[in-house]
Amino acid sequence: MTSKTFKGFAILASLILTFGLAQAEPKKVGFIYVGPVGDFGWSYEHDQGRLAVEEAFGDQVETSYVESVPEGADAERVLTQMALAGNELIFTTSFGYMDPTINVAAKFPDVKFEHATGYKRADNVSTYSARFYEGRAVIGHIAGKMTKTNQIGYIASFPIPEVIRGINSAYIHAKKANPDVEFKIVWVFTWFDPAKEADAAQTLIEQGVDVIMQHTDSTAPMTIAEEKGIFAFGQASDMMEFGPTARLSSIIDNWAPYYVARTQALVDGAWESVDTWDGISTGMVEIGEFSDRIPENVRADAQAMSDAISNGSYHPFTGPINRQDGSAWLGDGEIADDGTLLGMNFYVEGISGSIPN
Amino acid sequence: MDFAAINPLIFFSTMVAASIPVLLAALGELVVEKSGVLNLGVEGMMIIGAVCGFIAIYNSGSPFFGVLASIVAGGLLALVFGILTQVLHSNQVATGLALTLFGLGLSALIGQPFAGIKPPTFPKPDFGFLGDMPVLGQLFFKYDYLVYAAFLLVIVVSYVLNRTRAGLILRSIGENHDAAHALGYNVVRVRLAAIVFGGGCAGLGGGYLAMIRVPQWTEGMTAGVGWIALALVVFASWRPYRVILGAFLFGGVTLLQLNLQAVGIKINPAYLSMAPYIITIVALVVISGSSNRLSNLAPGSLGRLFHKTM
Amino acid sequence: MLVFERRREPSRFWTAITPILAVLITLIAGGILFATLGKDPLEAIKTIFWAPLFDPDLSAYARPQILVKAAPLVLIAIGLSIGFKANIWNIGAEGQYIMGAILGGGVALAFYPLEAWWIFPLMIVSGIAGGIAWAMIPALLKVKFRTNEILVSLMLVYVSEHFLASVSLGLLRNPDGVGFPGSRNLQHYASASNAELFAGTGIHLGVIVAFVSIFALYGLIRFHRLGFQIRVTGQSIRISRFAGVNPNLMIIFCLAAGGGLAGLAGIFELSGPAGRLSIDFNVGYGFTAIIVAFLGRLNPFGIALAALLMSLTYIGGDLAQFMLNLPAAAIQALQGMLLFFLLSMDFLSQYRIRIKHWASG
């Protein structure tokens, strides 16, 4: 055997070996959740995304998760351990994981991180978030058309831009659909407390609302709406089984396409740090099936709005829109810039009450 | 936008229904504390009651079995606490906290397959024409069975504690276990019974939450109600009827702030949410200050270790 | 018939052996639990109890992290144990921890972005003061009105939690945080940052202080007159008067010790590992520390061991979640069982079990 053929043989062998190893060693993808996967809201939907990754990649990818991780010191430790254990891509699925993600990412330049809803990025940290306000525009329209009492209840969690944006978007479109509409907004200061959310729904109904929107995670408001015979919308997941007659539609967090795409990028070696803020167009925000109880023309209008938002011909925050105090925010035809939307801390004109702090 | 927009009748009836879980749990804890035992595991017993009640009503379709399962589950977990603290003399505070930890974990485990399912509807009694009466119907005849059962239980507990021999024994053991022991009462047995009763009540309170109030099973759904129950017992200065008042106050404050928001009155929810706890502390100070009637006071041997000297 | 006889002195042999026995029983019970969940019990136990300490890839990071996670538990439990020994029941350490963090963090943030050497010490002192101030409420009410400190301190936990939510959303909210709740990150404020002392370990000043406090308490209890007075007060207030103890001062001292150390733990945690004050800044150390204090039999070294054991199960529990897909709830249940067994086995060191016949009884 000449040395040349030996060399060739060796290369071939090592190729087979690496190829074989690549086949045998699946890529590890990790997830950390702020709540339990059984919350049927935020963390549950992220875990559905994880399961979609498992489904899509089979043996190529191995996923794992840690649930109910407090934001802060514990998150940083869990992330470090996941990185040490060989995860190559880690999704950190809550705003409060932002600083821990950045810290750990700095220590593990070869590990890729994806942080949900934050604003800090690095070469190995992407951020992603969903334009839920697009969905809220559509259900706001439906709510405006469906209310008989002209009173719409809104169960809000914490006064942060994400939630305020949703209220504004829903209000603007409800108002367009029905100029007499009024919003009753209740802040519950929790993302997840079924009993308190149920109380909030009950209170709103007593105050005469006949459509409820929620920006909290539990299905309790839907259950109460069903019991009291009023309308509601699914939040985060479809919630069909909790309100078969009450549920008009829903805004579903669908992280699956994004998670699959990012995992694909990792597998292909094409992963790059990006900032993603997707809405209806990519399916990250999904509008649940319209109920038969919505009149046909309203359904058609809502569908048209959804389509227009999806193809980019309509933006839910298109002027003229004034701030609550009457000062001008967007001129005629002007479209809100993402910067203002991301930091939104004011109500638009017409909403009564003030944002608590 | 003003107060007038809040209908007092509806507010009251919602408040009554909302206060049942904490009322039941506090009533049970009251009996436990009257016997001289402090069980900080209320939250754990409630959530075990919630999950077991839910599973039972879902599988059997029978509200009766749901209620039964809640009580039994809460009682069994309480029995663990009882054996540890009364027979094995472990520290009550630490054991109670461990009980909460264990209850939260175990309930989440056994409840996993039942998350996101709707339970069968819990029936309400039909009072016929009574329920149709203008004001009174709304105030008194619109609730489910457990609401009436809970109030009945308050009356029974109050009667037994204050008017019967069994209640006297229980109170004397709580007041001074050494003296009670010297009189020949079986301190451990009475306390075990009180602890199990307390667990059953807490379990039922949790069950109410999962079967009626919300109604569904979700991990961690008690969200701190058990801790409020502990506050309530103090607020009520260990008197059953005052537990009702306290439950209305605690439930009412939450509802009130939601109502105020809904009618557009500007409030700071954080400060309003603190109010019941601060009122409880004030009440506690007042009780402690006016100590001429013994029955007003906290049970004398609350939380203290009892061991027979032979 | 079985009869329990109280020993005059806790048995040394059983005191040493029961924790080991309890852990072994937990391993068996936990193994059964994991097996019913369809997991390999040996693998699960190994991941929780062995991997953080000895796994070649993970232990280098996990070992110091066990210390970091144990530090607040040790600090708080040490402080509480002083009161518990004297029969003074502060169970509101969670609230004192929160208030220490709020006051200490608030002071630091008030000076932002000034860089000066004195900010960090001032912040630490404010943290201690915050904890003490919060603990003084039950202390003074007890001294003045004989109000039950267990209940007052517990109530104050909820008040402080609501206060934390309020400042996270209002007063101390990060003005550059795009409207999200939570304060600035003190890790990014050099003068207020409690940075790690040894690169890559996460060990911060609080860890050192926590372990110093173990010896401080040992010295206090063993060699100082105060230690004697605390023990006497625990046995009987009446007798303690003869020993020259002022019961009111004792109440104030015990609650101040618990509150101060809890506040200290809060400010160390805030300025170090956690960084930001946010709505869910507190993760239950104040309550877990109570359990830790009792697991450690109120002995400073026992407390250290108990805190390390708890910390190990937290860290091992994280590993078991993502390596074996064990649900977080299973870990929680395992911890609950461990605590039950540890608490109940103490019985063996306190009592002697005798078999007695009916006739002779």
Short mmCIF file of C-alpha atoms in Angstrom, two decimals, chain B:
data_model
loop_
_atom_site.label_atom_id
_atom_site.label_comp_id
_atom_site.label_asym_id
_atom_site.label_seq_id
_atom_site.Cartn_x
_atom_site.Cartn_y
_atom_site.Cartn_z
CA MET B 1 -68.45 56.31 36.28
CA ASP B 2 -69.15 55.99 39.96
CA PHE B 3 -69.90 53.65 42.77
CA ALA B 4 -73.54 53.58 41.82
CA ALA B 5 -72.61 51.41 38.85
CA ILE B 6 -71.77 48.58 41.22
CA ASN B 7 -74.93 46.66 41.97
CA PRO B 8 -74.71 45.76 45.67
CA LEU B 9 -76.95 42.70 45.30
CA ILE B 10 -74.89 41.14 42.59
CA PHE B 11 -71.70 42.17 44.29
CA PHE B 12 -72.82 40.44 47.45
CA SER B 13 -73.83 37.20 45.80
CA THR B 14 -70.58 37.02 43.82
CA MET B 15 -68.64 37.73 46.96
CA VAL B 16 -70.39 34.91 48.79
CA ALA B 17 -69.54 32.38 46.10
CA ALA B 18 -65.97 33.65 45.79
CA SER B 19 -65.36 33.40 49.51
CA ILE B 20 -66.26 29.72 49.93
CA PRO B 21 -62.83 28.12 49.33
CA VAL B 22 -61.08 30.38 51.80
CA LEU B 23 -64.00 30.14 54.22
CA LEU B 24 -63.86 26.34 54.31
CA ALA B 25 -60.11 26.20 54.62
CA ALA B 26 -60.06 28.80 57.37
CA LEU B 27 -62.83 27.08 59.28
CA GLY B 28 -60.86 23.84 59.27
CA GLU B 29 -57.67 25.58 60.31
CA LEU B 30 -59.57 27.32 63.07
CA VAL B 31 -60.51 24.00 64.62
CA VAL B 32 -56.92 22.80 64.27
CA GLU B 33 -55.58 25.93 65.93
CA LYS B 34 -58.20 25.75 68.66
CA SER B 35 -56.73 22.37 69.54
CA GLY B 36 -53.36 24.07 69.86
CA VAL B 37 -51.80 23.00 66.57
CA LEU B 38 -50.56 25.31 63.83
CA ASN B 39 -50.67 23.65 60.43
CA LEU B 40 -49.08 25.86 57.79
CA GLY B 41 -49.78 23.25 55.10
CA VAL B 42 -53.25 24.56 54.21
CA GLU B 43 -52.21 25.43 50.67
CA GLY B 44 -50.90 21.89 50.14
CA MET B 45 -54.05 20.25 51.48
CA MET B 46 -56.26 22.53 49.41
CA ILE B 47 -54.54 21.76 46.17
CA ILE B 48 -54.59 18.03 46.83
CA GLY B 49 -58.30 18.35 47.53
CA ALA B 50 -58.71 20.31 44.32
CA VAL B 51 -57.02 17.76 42.09
CA CYS B 52 -58.60 14.70 43.72
CA GLY B 53 -62.05 16.26 43.69
CA PHE B 54 -61.64 17.15 40.06
CA ILE B 55 -60.46 13.68 39.06
CA ALA B 56 -63.31 12.05 40.96
CA ILE B 57 -66.06 14.25 39.55
CA TYR B 58 -64.63 13.92 36.08
CA ASN B 59 -64.35 10.16 36.18
CA SER B 60 -67.54 9.39 38.03
CA GLY B 61 -69.63 12.31 36.83
CA SER B 62 -70.97 12.45 40.36
CA PRO B 63 -70.63 15.65 42.39
CA PHE B 64 -71.01 13.55 45.53
CA PHE B 65 -67.88 11.56 44.77
CA GLY B 66 -66.07 14.74 43.86
CA VAL B 67 -66.85 16.26 47.22
CA LEU B 68 -66.00 13.04 49.01
CA ALA B 69 -62.66 12.71 47.23
CA SER B 70 -61.73 16.30 48.07
CA ILE B 71 -62.43 15.78 51.74
CA VAL B 72 -60.70 12.42 51.96
CA ALA B 73 -57.62 13.62 50.07
CA GLY B 74 -57.23 16.72 52.22
CA GLY B 75 -57.81 14.67 55.34
CA LEU B 76 -55.25 12.04 54.38
CA LEU B 77 -52.56 14.60 53.71
CA ALA B 78 -53.42 16.23 57.03
CA LEU B 79 -53.04 12.85 58.67
CA VAL B 80 -49.45 12.73 57.45
CA PHE B 81 -48.92 16.06 59.16
CA GLY B 82 -50.70 14.79 62.25
CA ILE B 83 -48.61 11.67 62.58
CA LEU B 84 -45.40 13.58 62.02
CA THR B 85 -46.15 16.34 64.48
CA GLN B 86 -48.22 14.54 67.11
CA VAL B 87 -46.74 11.07 67.17
CA LEU B 88 -43.23 11.70 65.94
CA HIS B 89 -43.02 15.18 67.47
CA SER B 90 -41.57 16.94 64.45
CA ASN B 91 -41.71 20.72 64.38
CA GLN B 92 -45.11 22.01 63.31
CA VAL B 93 -43.96 25.04 61.38
CA ALA B 94 -41.40 23.13 59.34
CA THR B 95 -43.67 20.14 58.78
CA GLY B 96 -46.51 22.39 57.64
CA LEU B 97 -44.28 24.11 55.12
CA ALA B 98 -43.02 20.76 53.88
CA LEU B 99 -46.63 19.63 53.54
CA THR B 100 -47.34 22.54 51.21
CA LEU B 101 -44.30 21.76 49.11
CA PHE B 102 -45.26 18.09 48.89
CA GLY B 103 -48.92 18.83 48.16
CA LEU B 104 -48.10 21.21 45.32
CA GLY B 105 -45.71 18.70 43.75
CA LEU B 106 -47.92 15.66 44.16
CA SER B 107 -51.04 17.42 42.89
CA ALA B 108 -49.22 18.58 39.77
CA LEU B 109 -48.05 15.02 39.15
CA ILE B 110 -51.35 13.26 39.51
CA GLY B 111 -53.23 16.06 37.80
CA GLN B 112 -51.15 16.07 34.62
CA PRO B 113 -53.56 14.05 32.48
CA PHE B 114 -56.49 16.17 33.65
CA ALA B 115 -55.27 19.62 32.71
CA GLY B 116 -57.43 21.41 30.18
CA ILE B 117 -60.56 19.33 30.67
CA LYS B 118 -63.98 20.63 31.59
CA PRO B 119 -65.67 18.93 34.53
CA PRO B 120 -69.38 18.10 34.61
CA THR B 121 -71.55 20.92 35.91
CA PHE B 122 -72.11 21.02 39.63
CA PRO B 123 -75.83 21.19 40.38
CA LYS B 124 -77.58 24.03 42.18
CA PRO B 125 -80.66 23.52 44.30
CA ASP B 126 -83.88 24.91 42.94
CA PHE B 127 -85.76 26.90 45.52
CA GLY B 128 -88.71 27.48 43.25
CA PHE B 129 -90.54 30.70 43.96
CA LEU B 130 -88.01 31.65 46.66
CA GLY B 131 -85.34 32.08 44.04
CA ASP B 132 -87.62 34.39 42.05
CA MET B 133 -88.20 36.80 44.87
CA PRO B 134 -86.87 40.22 44.00
CA VAL B 135 -84.04 41.09 46.39
CA LEU B 136 -84.01 38.07 48.67
CA GLY B 137 -83.89 35.58 45.81
CA GLN B 138 -80.69 37.07 44.51
CA LEU B 139 -79.19 37.35 47.96
CA PHE B 140 -79.98 33.94 49.37
CA PHE B 141 -81.29 31.42 46.89
CA LYS B 142 -78.95 31.45 43.93
CA TYR B 143 -76.02 29.38 45.15
CA ASP B 144 -74.81 25.85 44.67
CA TYR B 145 -75.17 23.20 47.37
CA LEU B 146 -71.70 23.64 48.79
CA VAL B 147 -72.29 27.29 49.64
CA TYR B 148 -75.15 26.31 51.93
CA ALA B 149 -73.14 23.39 53.26
CA ALA B 150 -70.25 25.70 54.09
CA PHE B 151 -72.42 28.09 56.08
CA LEU B 152 -74.12 25.19 57.82
CA LEU B 153 -70.67 23.91 58.74
CA VAL B 154 -69.80 27.24 60.31
CA ILE B 155 -72.88 26.97 62.52
CA VAL B 156 -72.10 23.37 63.43
CA VAL B 157 -68.46 24.11 64.23
CA SER B 158 -69.41 27.09 66.33
CA TYR B 159 -71.98 25.04 68.20
CA VAL B 160 -69.70 22.09 68.79
CA LEU B 161 -66.80 24.26 69.89
CA ASN B 162 -68.75 26.42 72.29
CA ARG B 163 -71.71 24.40 73.42
CA THR B 164 -70.65 20.78 73.63
CA ARG B 165 -68.40 18.75 75.83
CA ALA B 166 -66.28 17.71 72.87
CA GLY B 167 -65.70 21.37 72.06
CA LEU B 168 -64.78 22.11 75.64
CA ILE B 169 -62.23 19.31 75.64
CA LEU B 170 -60.77 20.50 72.37
CA ARG B 171 -60.48 24.06 73.60
CA SER B 172 -58.98 23.09 76.92
CA ILE B 173 -56.38 21.01 75.14
CA GLY B 174 -55.58 23.97 72.94
CA GLU B 175 -55.42 26.28 75.92
CA ASN B 176 -53.19 24.19 78.11
CA HIS B 177 -52.31 20.70 76.99
CA ASP B 178 -50.49 19.75 80.16
CA ALA B 179 -53.49 20.58 82.30
CA ALA B 180 -55.83 18.79 79.90
CA HIS B 181 -53.59 15.75 79.96
CA ALA B 182 -53.58 15.81 83.74
CA LEU B 183 -57.38 15.74 83.62
CA GLY B 184 -57.12 12.53 81.65
CA TYR B 185 -57.86 13.70 78.12
CA ASN B 186 -56.00 12.11 75.27
CA VAL B 187 -54.28 15.15 73.83
CA VAL B 188 -52.77 13.39 70.85
CA ARG B 189 -55.96 11.68 69.77
CA VAL B 190 -58.06 14.84 69.97
CA ARG B 191 -55.45 16.81 68.06
CA LEU B 192 -55.20 14.17 65.37
CA ALA B 193 -58.96 14.32 64.92
CA ALA B 194 -58.85 18.12 64.70
CA ILE B 195 -56.00 18.00 62.18
CA VAL B 196 -57.83 15.53 59.97
CA PHE B 197 -60.99 17.60 60.17
CA GLY B 198 -58.99 20.67 59.19
CA GLY B 199 -57.47 18.80 56.26
CA GLY B 200 -60.89 17.67 55.10
CA CYS B 201 -62.19 21.24 55.17
CA ALA B 202 -59.13 22.54 53.31
CA GLY B 203 -59.49 19.74 50.76
CA LEU B 204 -63.13 20.61 50.23
CA GLY B 205 -62.21 24.27 49.81
CA GLY B 206 -59.75 23.28 47.10
CA GLY B 207 -62.34 20.99 45.56
CA TYR B 208 -64.81 23.87 45.42
CA LEU B 209 -62.28 25.87 43.46
CA ALA B 210 -61.64 23.12 40.93
CA MET B 211 -65.17 21.76 40.62
CA ILE B 212 -67.31 24.89 40.87
CA ARG B 213 -65.56 28.20 41.13
CA VAL B 214 -63.18 28.08 38.18
CA PRO B 215 -64.05 25.12 37.24
CA GLN B 216 -61.13 23.19 35.83
CA TRP B 217 -57.87 21.68 37.00
CA THR B 218 -54.63 23.56 36.48
CA GLU B 219 -51.34 23.13 38.23
CA GLY B 220 -50.91 25.58 41.12
CA MET B 221 -54.49 26.79 40.78
CA THR B 222 -54.98 27.59 44.47
CA ALA B 223 -52.50 30.43 43.92
CA GLY B 224 -52.06 31.30 47.60
CA VAL B 225 -55.62 30.89 48.90
CA GLY B 226 -54.33 28.56 51.61
CA TRP B 227 -52.11 31.26 52.98
CA ILE B 228 -54.97 33.71 53.05
CA ALA B 229 -56.92 31.14 55.07
CA LEU B 230 -54.21 31.27 57.71
CA ALA B 231 -54.53 35.03 57.88
CA LEU B 232 -58.26 34.71 58.10
CA VAL B 233 -58.21 32.54 61.22
CA VAL B 234 -56.25 35.25 62.97
CA PHE B 235 -58.48 37.97 61.63
CA ALA B 236 -61.45 36.05 62.95
CA SER B 237 -59.74 35.83 66.35
CA TRP B 238 -60.51 32.10 66.36
CA ARG B 239 -64.28 32.56 66.22
CA PRO B 240 -66.21 30.66 63.59
CA TYR B 241 -68.75 33.35 62.77
CA ARG B 242 -66.07 35.93 62.30
CA VAL B 243 -64.47 33.65 59.72
CA ILE B 244 -67.46 34.43 57.52
CA LEU B 245 -66.87 38.12 58.00
CA GLY B 246 -63.18 37.70 57.25
CA ALA B 247 -63.81 35.60 54.16
CA PHE B 248 -66.14 38.32 52.89
CA LEU B 249 -63.52 40.94 53.63
CA PHE B 250 -60.69 39.10 51.90
CA GLY B 251 -62.83 37.97 48.97
CA GLY B 252 -64.62 41.30 48.93
CA VAL B 253 -61.49 43.40 48.67
CA THR B 254 -60.33 41.53 45.58
CA LEU B 255 -63.76 41.82 44.04
CA LEU B 256 -64.09 45.43 45.09
CA GLN B 257 -60.90 46.46 43.40
CA LEU B 258 -61.91 44.61 40.24
CA ASN B 259 -65.28 46.33 40.38
CA LEU B 260 -63.79 49.75 41.00
CA GLN B 261 -61.56 49.26 38.00
CA ALA B 262 -64.45 48.09 35.87
CA VAL B 263 -66.46 51.20 36.66
CA GLY B 264 -63.44 53.36 36.00
CA ILE B 265 -62.44 54.55 39.45
CA LYS B 266 -58.71 55.09 39.71
CA ILE B 267 -57.13 53.01 42.43
CA ASN B 268 -53.79 51.45 43.09
CA PRO B 269 -54.44 47.70 43.07
CA ALA B 270 -51.21 46.88 44.91
CA TYR B 271 -52.10 48.99 47.92
CA LEU B 272 -55.68 47.85 48.00
CA SER B 273 -54.51 44.22 47.89
CA MET B 274 -52.34 44.82 50.94
CA ALA B 275 -55.27 46.15 52.93
CA PRO B 276 -56.74 42.89 54.28
CA TYR B 277 -53.38 41.81 55.69
CA ILE B 278 -52.81 45.13 57.37
CA ILE B 279 -56.35 45.06 58.76
CA THR B 280 -55.59 41.56 60.08
CA ILE B 281 -52.52 42.82 61.90
CA VAL B 282 -54.50 45.69 63.36
CA ALA B 283 -57.23 43.29 64.44
CA LEU B 284 -54.60 41.09 66.03
CA VAL B 285 -53.21 44.02 67.99
CA VAL B 286 -56.67 45.01 69.16
CA ILE B 287 -57.42 41.46 70.28
CA SER B 288 -54.12 41.21 72.10
CA GLY B 289 -54.69 44.55 73.79
CA SER B 290 -58.11 43.71 75.17
CA SER B 291 -57.29 40.45 76.81
CA ASN B 292 -59.89 40.26 79.54
CA ARG B 293 -61.86 37.47 77.93
CA LEU B 294 -59.92 34.30 77.53
CA SER B 295 -61.91 33.07 74.55
CA ASN B 296 -60.77 36.12 72.62
CA LEU B 297 -57.19 35.07 72.72
CA ALA B 298 -55.13 32.82 70.61
CA PRO B 299 -55.13 29.28 72.01
CA GLY B 300 -52.59 29.19 74.79
CA SER B 301 -50.52 26.29 73.57
CA LEU B 302 -50.75 27.14 69.86
CA GLY B 303 -47.80 25.66 68.05
CA ARG B 304 -46.16 24.31 71.17
CA LEU B 305 -44.88 20.80 71.52
CA PHE B 306 -46.74 18.39 73.74
CA HIS B 307 -45.13 15.31 75.14
CA LYS B 308 -46.42 13.13 77.85
CA THR B 309 -44.22 12.91 80.86
CA MET B 310 -44.44 9.51 82.36
#
